[in-house]
CSV table of N, CA and C in Angstrom, one decimal:
chain,number,residue,atom,x,y,z
A,1,UNK,N,-58.0,-8.1,7.6
A,1,UNK,CA,-56.9,-7.3,7.1
A,1,UNK,C,-57.2,-5.8,7.2
A,2,UNK,N,-56.4,-5.1,7.8
A,2,UNK,CA,-56.6,-3.7,8.0
A,2,UNK,C,-55.6,-2.9,7.1
A,3,UNK,N,-56.0,-1.9,6.4
A,3,UNK,CA,-55.2,-1.2,5.5
A,3,UNK,C,-55.4,0.3,5.7
A,4,UNK,N,-54.3,1.0,5.8
A,4,UNK,CA,-54.3,2.5,5.8
A,4,UNK,C,-53.4,3.0,4.6
A,5,UNK,N,-54.0,3.9,3.9
A,5,UNK,CA,-53.3,4.4,2.7
A,5,UNK,C,-53.3,5.9,2.7
A,6,UNK,N,-52.1,6.5,2.8
A,6,UNK,CA,-52.0,7.9,2.8
A,6,UNK,C,-52.1,8.5,1.3
A,7,UNK,N,-52.6,9.7,1.2
A,7,UNK,CA,-52.7,10.4,-0.1
A,7,UNK,C,-52.6,11.9,0.2
A,8,UNK,N,-52.3,12.6,-0.8
A,8,UNK,CA,-52.2,14.0,-0.8
A,8,UNK,C,-50.9,14.7,-0.7
A,9,UNK,N,-49.8,13.8,-0.7
A,9,UNK,CA,-48.5,14.4,-0.7
A,9,UNK,C,-48.1,14.9,-2.1
A,10,UNK,N,-47.0,15.6,-2.1
A,10,UNK,CA,-46.5,16.2,-3.3
A,10,UNK,C,-45.5,17.2,-3.1
A,11,UNK,N,-45.2,18.0,-4.2
A,11,UNK,CA,-44.2,19.1,-4.2
A,11,UNK,C,-44.9,20.4,-4.0
A,12,UNK,N,-44.5,21.2,-3.0
A,12,UNK,CA,-45.1,22.4,-2.8
A,12,UNK,C,-44.0,23.5,-2.4
A,13,UNK,N,-44.3,24.7,-2.7
A,13,UNK,CA,-43.3,25.8,-2.4
A,13,UNK,C,-43.4,26.2,-0.9
A,14,UNK,N,-42.3,26.7,-0.4
A,14,UNK,CA,-42.4,27.2,1.0
A,14,UNK,C,-43.6,28.2,1.2
A,15,UNK,N,-44.3,28.0,2.3
A,15,UNK,CA,-45.4,28.9,2.5
A,15,UNK,C,-46.7,28.3,2.0
A,16,UNK,N,-46.6,27.2,1.2
A,16,UNK,CA,-47.8,26.6,0.6
A,16,UNK,C,-48.5,25.7,1.6
A,17,UNK,N,-49.5,25.0,1.1
A,17,UNK,CA,-50.3,24.1,1.9
A,17,UNK,C,-50.5,22.8,1.2
A,18,UNK,N,-50.7,21.7,2.0
A,18,UNK,CA,-51.1,20.4,1.5
A,18,UNK,C,-52.1,19.8,2.5
A,19,UNK,N,-52.9,19.0,2.0
A,19,UNK,CA,-53.8,18.2,2.9
A,19,UNK,C,-53.7,16.7,2.7
A,20,UNK,N,-53.3,16.0,3.7
A,20,UNK,CA,-53.1,14.6,3.6
A,20,UNK,C,-54.3,13.9,4.2
A,21,UNK,N,-54.6,12.8,3.6
A,21,UNK,CA,-55.7,12.0,4.0
A,21,UNK,C,-55.3,10.5,4.2
A,22,UNK,N,-55.9,9.8,5.1
A,22,UNK,CA,-55.6,8.5,5.4
A,22,UNK,C,-56.8,7.7,5.9
A,23,UNK,N,-57.5,7.1,5.0
A,23,UNK,CA,-58.6,6.2,5.4
A,23,UNK,C,-58.1,4.8,5.8
A,24,UNK,N,-58.8,4.3,6.8
A,24,UNK,CA,-58.5,2.9,7.3
A,24,UNK,C,-59.7,2.1,6.7
A,25,UNK,N,-59.3,0.9,6.3
A,25,UNK,CA,-60.3,0.0,5.7
A,25,UNK,C,-60.0,-1.4,6.1
A,26,UNK,N,-60.9,-2.3,5.9
A,26,UNK,CA,-60.8,-3.7,6.2
A,26,UNK,C,-61.6,-4.1,7.4
A,27,UNK,N,-61.1,-5.1,8.1
A,27,UNK,CA,-61.9,-5.6,9.2
A,27,UNK,C,-61.6,-4.7,10.4
A,28,UNK,N,-62.5,-3.8,10.7
A,28,UNK,CA,-62.4,-2.9,11.8
A,28,UNK,C,-63.6,-2.9,12.7
A,29,UNK,N,-63.4,-3.1,13.9
A,29,UNK,CA,-64.5,-3.0,14.9
A,29,UNK,C,-64.5,-1.6,15.5
A,30,UNK,N,-63.4,-1.0,15.8
A,30,UNK,CA,-63.3,0.3,16.3
A,30,UNK,C,-61.9,0.9,16.2
A,31,UNK,N,-61.8,2.2,16.2
A,31,UNK,CA,-60.5,2.8,16.1
A,31,UNK,C,-60.4,3.8,17.3
A,32,UNK,N,-59.2,3.7,17.9
A,32,UNK,CA,-59.0,4.6,19.0
A,32,UNK,C,-58.2,5.8,18.5
A,33,UNK,N,-57.0,5.9,18.9
A,33,UNK,CA,-56.2,7.1,18.5
A,33,UNK,C,-55.7,6.9,17.1
A,34,UNK,N,-55.5,8.0,16.4
A,34,UNK,CA,-54.9,8.0,15.1
A,34,UNK,C,-53.9,9.1,15.1
A,35,UNK,N,-52.9,9.0,14.2
A,35,UNK,CA,-51.8,10.0,14.2
A,35,UNK,C,-51.1,10.1,12.9
A,36,UNK,N,-50.2,11.1,12.8
A,36,UNK,CA,-49.3,11.3,11.7
A,36,UNK,C,-47.9,11.3,12.2
A,37,UNK,N,-47.0,10.7,11.5
A,37,UNK,CA,-45.6,10.7,11.8
A,37,UNK,C,-44.8,11.1,10.5
A,38,UNK,N,-43.6,11.5,10.6
A,38,UNK,CA,-42.8,11.7,9.4
A,38,UNK,C,-41.4,11.3,9.6
A,39,UNK,N,-40.7,11.1,8.5
A,39,UNK,CA,-39.3,10.7,8.5
A,39,UNK,C,-38.6,11.3,7.4
A,40,UNK,N,-37.6,12.1,7.7
A,40,UNK,CA,-36.8,12.7,6.7
A,40,UNK,C,-35.5,11.8,6.5
A,41,UNK,N,-34.9,12.0,5.3
A,41,UNK,CA,-33.7,11.1,5.1
A,41,UNK,C,-32.7,11.3,6.1
A,42,UNK,N,-32.2,10.2,6.6
A,42,UNK,CA,-31.1,10.2,7.6
A,42,UNK,C,-31.6,10.5,9.0
A,43,UNK,N,-32.9,10.6,9.2
A,43,UNK,CA,-33.4,11.0,10.5
A,43,UNK,C,-34.4,9.9,11.1
A,44,UNK,N,-34.6,10.0,12.4
A,44,UNK,CA,-35.6,9.1,13.0
A,44,UNK,C,-37.0,9.5,12.6
A,45,UNK,N,-37.9,8.5,12.6
A,45,UNK,CA,-39.3,8.9,12.5
A,45,UNK,C,-39.7,9.6,13.7
A,46,UNK,N,-40.5,10.7,13.5
A,46,UNK,CA,-40.9,11.5,14.6
A,46,UNK,C,-42.4,11.8,14.6
A,47,UNK,N,-43.0,12.0,15.7
A,47,UNK,CA,-44.4,12.3,15.9
A,47,UNK,C,-44.7,13.7,15.3
A,48,UNK,N,-45.7,13.8,14.5
A,48,UNK,CA,-46.2,15.0,14.0
A,48,UNK,C,-47.5,15.5,14.8
A,49,UNK,N,-48.5,14.6,14.9
A,49,UNK,CA,-49.7,14.9,15.5
A,49,UNK,C,-50.5,13.7,15.8
A,50,UNK,N,-51.3,13.7,16.9
A,50,UNK,CA,-52.2,12.6,17.2
A,50,UNK,C,-53.5,13.1,17.5
A,51,UNK,N,-54.5,12.3,17.4
A,51,UNK,CA,-55.9,12.7,17.8
A,51,UNK,C,-56.6,11.5,18.3
A,52,UNK,N,-57.3,11.7,19.5
A,52,UNK,CA,-58.0,10.6,20.1
A,52,UNK,C,-59.3,10.4,19.5
A,53,UNK,N,-60.0,9.3,19.9
A,53,UNK,CA,-61.3,9.0,19.3
A,53,UNK,C,-62.4,10.1,19.6
A,54,UNK,N,-62.1,10.8,20.7
A,54,UNK,CA,-63.0,11.9,21.1
A,54,UNK,C,-62.6,13.3,20.6
A,55,UNK,N,-61.4,13.3,19.9
A,55,UNK,CA,-61.0,14.6,19.3
A,55,UNK,C,-59.9,15.4,20.0
A,56,UNK,N,-59.4,14.9,21.0
A,56,UNK,CA,-58.3,15.6,21.7
A,56,UNK,C,-57.0,15.4,20.8
A,57,UNK,N,-56.3,16.5,20.7
A,57,UNK,CA,-55.2,16.5,19.8
A,57,UNK,C,-53.9,16.8,20.5
A,58,UNK,N,-52.8,16.4,19.9
A,58,UNK,CA,-51.4,16.7,20.4
A,58,UNK,C,-50.5,16.9,19.2
A,59,UNK,N,-49.7,17.9,19.3
A,59,UNK,CA,-48.8,18.3,18.2
A,59,UNK,C,-47.4,18.4,18.6
A,60,UNK,N,-46.5,18.0,17.7
A,60,UNK,CA,-45.1,18.3,17.9
A,60,UNK,C,-44.9,19.9,17.9
A,61,UNK,N,-44.0,20.3,18.7
A,61,UNK,CA,-43.7,21.8,18.8
A,61,UNK,C,-43.4,22.4,17.4
A,62,UNK,N,-42.7,21.6,16.6
A,62,UNK,CA,-42.3,22.2,15.3
A,62,UNK,C,-43.4,22.5,14.3
A,63,UNK,N,-44.6,21.9,14.6
A,63,UNK,CA,-45.7,22.1,13.7
A,63,UNK,C,-46.9,22.8,14.3
A,64,UNK,N,-46.8,23.1,15.6
A,64,UNK,CA,-47.9,23.8,16.2
A,64,UNK,C,-48.2,25.2,15.6
A,65,UNK,N,-49.5,25.4,15.4
A,65,UNK,CA,-49.9,26.6,14.7
A,65,UNK,C,-49.9,26.6,13.2
A,66,UNK,N,-49.3,25.5,12.6
A,66,UNK,CA,-49.3,25.4,11.2
A,66,UNK,C,-50.1,24.2,10.7
A,67,UNK,N,-50.0,23.1,11.4
A,67,UNK,CA,-50.7,21.9,11.0
A,67,UNK,C,-51.9,21.6,11.9
A,68,UNK,N,-52.9,21.0,11.3
A,68,UNK,CA,-54.1,20.6,12.0
A,68,UNK,C,-54.5,19.2,11.7
A,69,UNK,N,-54.6,18.4,12.7
A,69,UNK,CA,-55.0,17.0,12.5
A,69,UNK,C,-56.5,17.0,12.8
A,70,UNK,N,-57.2,16.2,12.1
A,70,UNK,CA,-58.7,16.0,12.3
A,70,UNK,C,-59.1,14.6,11.8
A,71,UNK,N,-60.3,14.2,12.1
A,71,UNK,CA,-60.7,12.8,11.7
A,71,UNK,C,-62.2,12.8,11.4
A,72,UNK,N,-62.6,11.9,10.6
A,72,UNK,CA,-64.0,11.7,10.3
A,72,UNK,C,-64.3,10.2,10.7
A,73,UNK,N,-64.9,10.0,11.8
A,73,UNK,CA,-65.1,8.7,12.3
A,73,UNK,C,-66.0,7.9,11.4
A,74,UNK,N,-66.9,8.5,10.8
A,74,UNK,CA,-67.9,7.8,9.9
A,74,UNK,C,-67.1,7.2,8.7
A,75,UNK,N,-66.0,7.9,8.3
A,75,UNK,CA,-65.2,7.4,7.2
A,75,UNK,C,-63.9,6.7,7.6
A,76,UNK,N,-63.7,6.6,8.9
A,76,UNK,CA,-62.5,6.0,9.4
A,76,UNK,C,-61.2,6.6,8.8
A,77,UNK,N,-61.3,7.9,8.7
A,77,UNK,CA,-60.2,8.7,8.0
A,77,UNK,C,-59.6,9.8,9.0
A,78,UNK,N,-58.3,9.9,8.9
A,78,UNK,CA,-57.6,10.9,9.6
A,78,UNK,C,-57.0,11.8,8.6
A,79,UNK,N,-57.0,13.1,8.9
A,79,UNK,CA,-56.5,14.1,7.9
A,79,UNK,C,-55.4,14.9,8.6
A,80,UNK,N,-54.5,15.5,7.8
A,80,UNK,CA,-53.5,16.4,8.3
A,80,UNK,C,-53.5,17.6,7.3
A,81,UNK,N,-54.0,18.7,7.8
A,81,UNK,CA,-53.9,20.0,7.0
A,81,UNK,C,-52.6,20.7,7.4
A,82,UNK,N,-51.8,20.9,6.4
A,82,UNK,CA,-50.5,21.5,6.6
A,82,UNK,C,-50.4,22.8,5.9
A,83,UNK,N,-50.2,23.9,6.6
A,83,UNK,CA,-50.1,25.2,6.1
A,83,UNK,C,-48.8,25.8,6.5
A,84,UNK,N,-48.4,26.9,5.8
A,84,UNK,CA,-47.2,27.6,6.0
A,84,UNK,C,-46.0,26.6,6.0
A,85,UNK,N,-46.0,25.8,5.0
A,85,UNK,CA,-45.0,24.7,4.9
A,85,UNK,C,-43.6,25.3,4.8
A,86,UNK,N,-42.6,24.6,5.4
A,86,UNK,CA,-41.2,25.0,5.4
A,86,UNK,C,-40.4,23.8,4.8
A,87,UNK,N,-39.2,24.2,4.2
A,87,UNK,CA,-38.4,23.1,3.7
A,87,UNK,C,-38.1,22.0,4.8
A,88,UNK,N,-38.0,22.4,6.0
A,88,UNK,CA,-37.8,21.4,7.1
A,88,UNK,C,-38.9,20.4,7.3
A,89,UNK,N,-40.1,20.7,6.7
A,89,UNK,CA,-41.2,19.7,6.7
A,89,UNK,C,-41.1,18.6,5.7
A,90,UNK,N,-40.1,18.7,4.8
A,90,UNK,CA,-39.9,17.7,3.8
A,90,UNK,C,-39.6,16.3,4.5
A,91,UNK,N,-40.4,15.3,4.1
A,91,UNK,CA,-40.3,14.0,4.7
A,91,UNK,C,-41.3,13.1,4.1
A,92,UNK,N,-41.2,11.8,4.4
A,92,UNK,CA,-42.3,10.9,4.1
A,92,UNK,C,-43.2,10.9,5.3
A,93,UNK,N,-44.5,11.1,5.1
A,93,UNK,CA,-45.5,11.2,6.1
A,93,UNK,C,-46.2,9.9,6.2
A,94,UNK,N,-46.3,9.4,7.4
A,94,UNK,CA,-47.0,8.1,7.7
A,94,UNK,C,-48.2,8.3,8.6
A,95,UNK,N,-49.3,7.7,8.3
A,95,UNK,CA,-50.4,7.7,9.3
A,95,UNK,C,-50.4,6.4,10.1
A,96,UNK,N,-51.0,6.4,11.2
A,96,UNK,CA,-51.2,5.2,12.0
A,96,UNK,C,-52.5,5.3,12.7
A,97,UNK,N,-52.9,4.1,13.3
A,97,UNK,CA,-54.2,4.0,14.0
A,97,UNK,C,-54.1,2.9,14.9
A,98,UNK,N,-54.7,3.0,16.1
A,98,UNK,CA,-54.9,1.9,17.0
A,98,UNK,C,-56.3,1.3,16.7
A,99,UNK,N,-56.3,0.1,16.3
A,99,UNK,CA,-57.5,-0.5,15.8
A,99,UNK,C,-57.8,-1.9,16.5
A,100,UNK,N,-59.1,-2.1,16.8
A,100,UNK,CA,-59.6,-3.4,17.2
A,100,UNK,C,-60.4,-3.9,16.1
A,101,UNK,N,-60.1,-5.2,15.7
A,101,UNK,CA,-60.8,-5.9,14.7
A,101,UNK,C,-62.1,-6.6,15.1
A,102,UNK,N,-62.1,-6.8,16.4
A,102,UNK,CA,-63.3,-7.5,17.0
A,102,UNK,C,-63.5,-6.9,18.4
A,103,UNK,N,-64.7,-7.0,18.9
A,103,UNK,CA,-65.0,-6.7,20.3
A,103,UNK,C,-64.2,-7.7,21.2
A,104,UNK,N,-63.5,-7.1,22.2
A,104,UNK,CA,-62.7,-7.8,23.1
A,104,UNK,C,-61.3,-8.2,22.6
A,105,UNK,N,-61.0,-7.9,21.3
A,105,UNK,CA,-59.7,-8.1,20.8
A,105,UNK,C,-58.7,-7.0,21.3
A,106,UNK,N,-57.4,-7.3,21.1
A,106,UNK,CA,-56.5,-6.3,21.5
A,106,UNK,C,-56.5,-5.1,20.6
A,107,UNK,N,-55.9,-4.0,21.1
A,107,UNK,CA,-55.7,-2.8,20.3
A,107,UNK,C,-54.3,-3.0,19.6
A,108,UNK,N,-54.3,-2.9,18.3
A,108,UNK,CA,-53.1,-3.1,17.5
A,108,UNK,C,-52.9,-1.8,16.7
A,109,UNK,N,-51.6,-1.5,16.6
A,109,UNK,CA,-51.2,-0.3,15.8
A,109,UNK,C,-50.9,-0.6,14.4
A,110,UNK,N,-51.6,0.0,13.5
A,110,UNK,CA,-51.4,-0.2,12.1
A,110,UNK,C,-50.8,1.1,11.4
A,111,UNK,N,-50.0,0.8,10.4
A,111,UNK,CA,-49.3,1.9,9.7
A,111,UNK,C,-49.6,1.9,8.2
A,112,UNK,N,-49.6,3.1,7.7
A,112,UNK,CA,-49.7,3.2,6.2
A,112,UNK,C,-48.3,3.1,5.6
A,113,UNK,N,-48.2,3.2,4.3
A,113,UNK,CA,-47.0,3.0,3.6
A,113,UNK,C,-46.2,4.4,3.4
A,114,UNK,N,-46.9,5.5,3.7
A,114,UNK,CA,-46.3,6.8,3.6
A,114,UNK,C,-46.5,7.5,2.3
A,115,UNK,N,-46.5,8.8,2.4
A,115,UNK,CA,-46.6,9.7,1.2
A,115,UNK,C,-45.6,10.8,1.3
A,116,UNK,N,-44.9,11.0,0.2
A,116,UNK,CA,-43.8,12.0,0.2
A,116,UNK,C,-44.3,13.4,0.1
A,117,UNK,N,-43.8,14.2,1.0
A,117,UNK,CA,-44.1,15.7,1.0
A,117,UNK,C,-42.7,16.4,0.8
A,118,UNK,N,-42.6,17.2,-0.2
A,118,UNK,CA,-41.4,17.9,-0.5
A,118,UNK,C,-41.7,19.4,-0.6
A,119,UNK,N,-41.0,20.2,0.2
A,119,UNK,CA,-41.2,21.6,0.3
A,119,UNK,C,-40.0,22.3,-0.2
A,120,UNK,N,-40.1,22.9,-1.4
A,120,UNK,CA,-38.9,23.4,-2.1
A,120,UNK,C,-39.3,24.5,-3.0
A,121,UNK,N,-38.5,25.6,-3.1
A,121,UNK,CA,-38.7,26.6,-4.0
A,121,UNK,C,-38.1,26.3,-5.4
């Protein structure tokens, strides 16, 4: 069983910062890419940022220059540092990861349950 649990969400004023964390636990052989997505009410889930196992990153245009994705492979954890937050960033944020549970097994995508981020004055 693989589990990812986001933490660090909350209420913050515009211009503020939050740091989200998402450790993966359980039966894990290796982790490939990890990422963050978000979903606002009435909208589709959208990509926020991804990071490969070797550290290459990709960001949605809307968060470039403000958000930073990082990972600690020893801790199986992906982070999202969010600075200069805007009301438009309000959403439930989900982490995911491509995980192998055994050598030669398939790569499966696992999702966390989400953490609420609310940006409001």
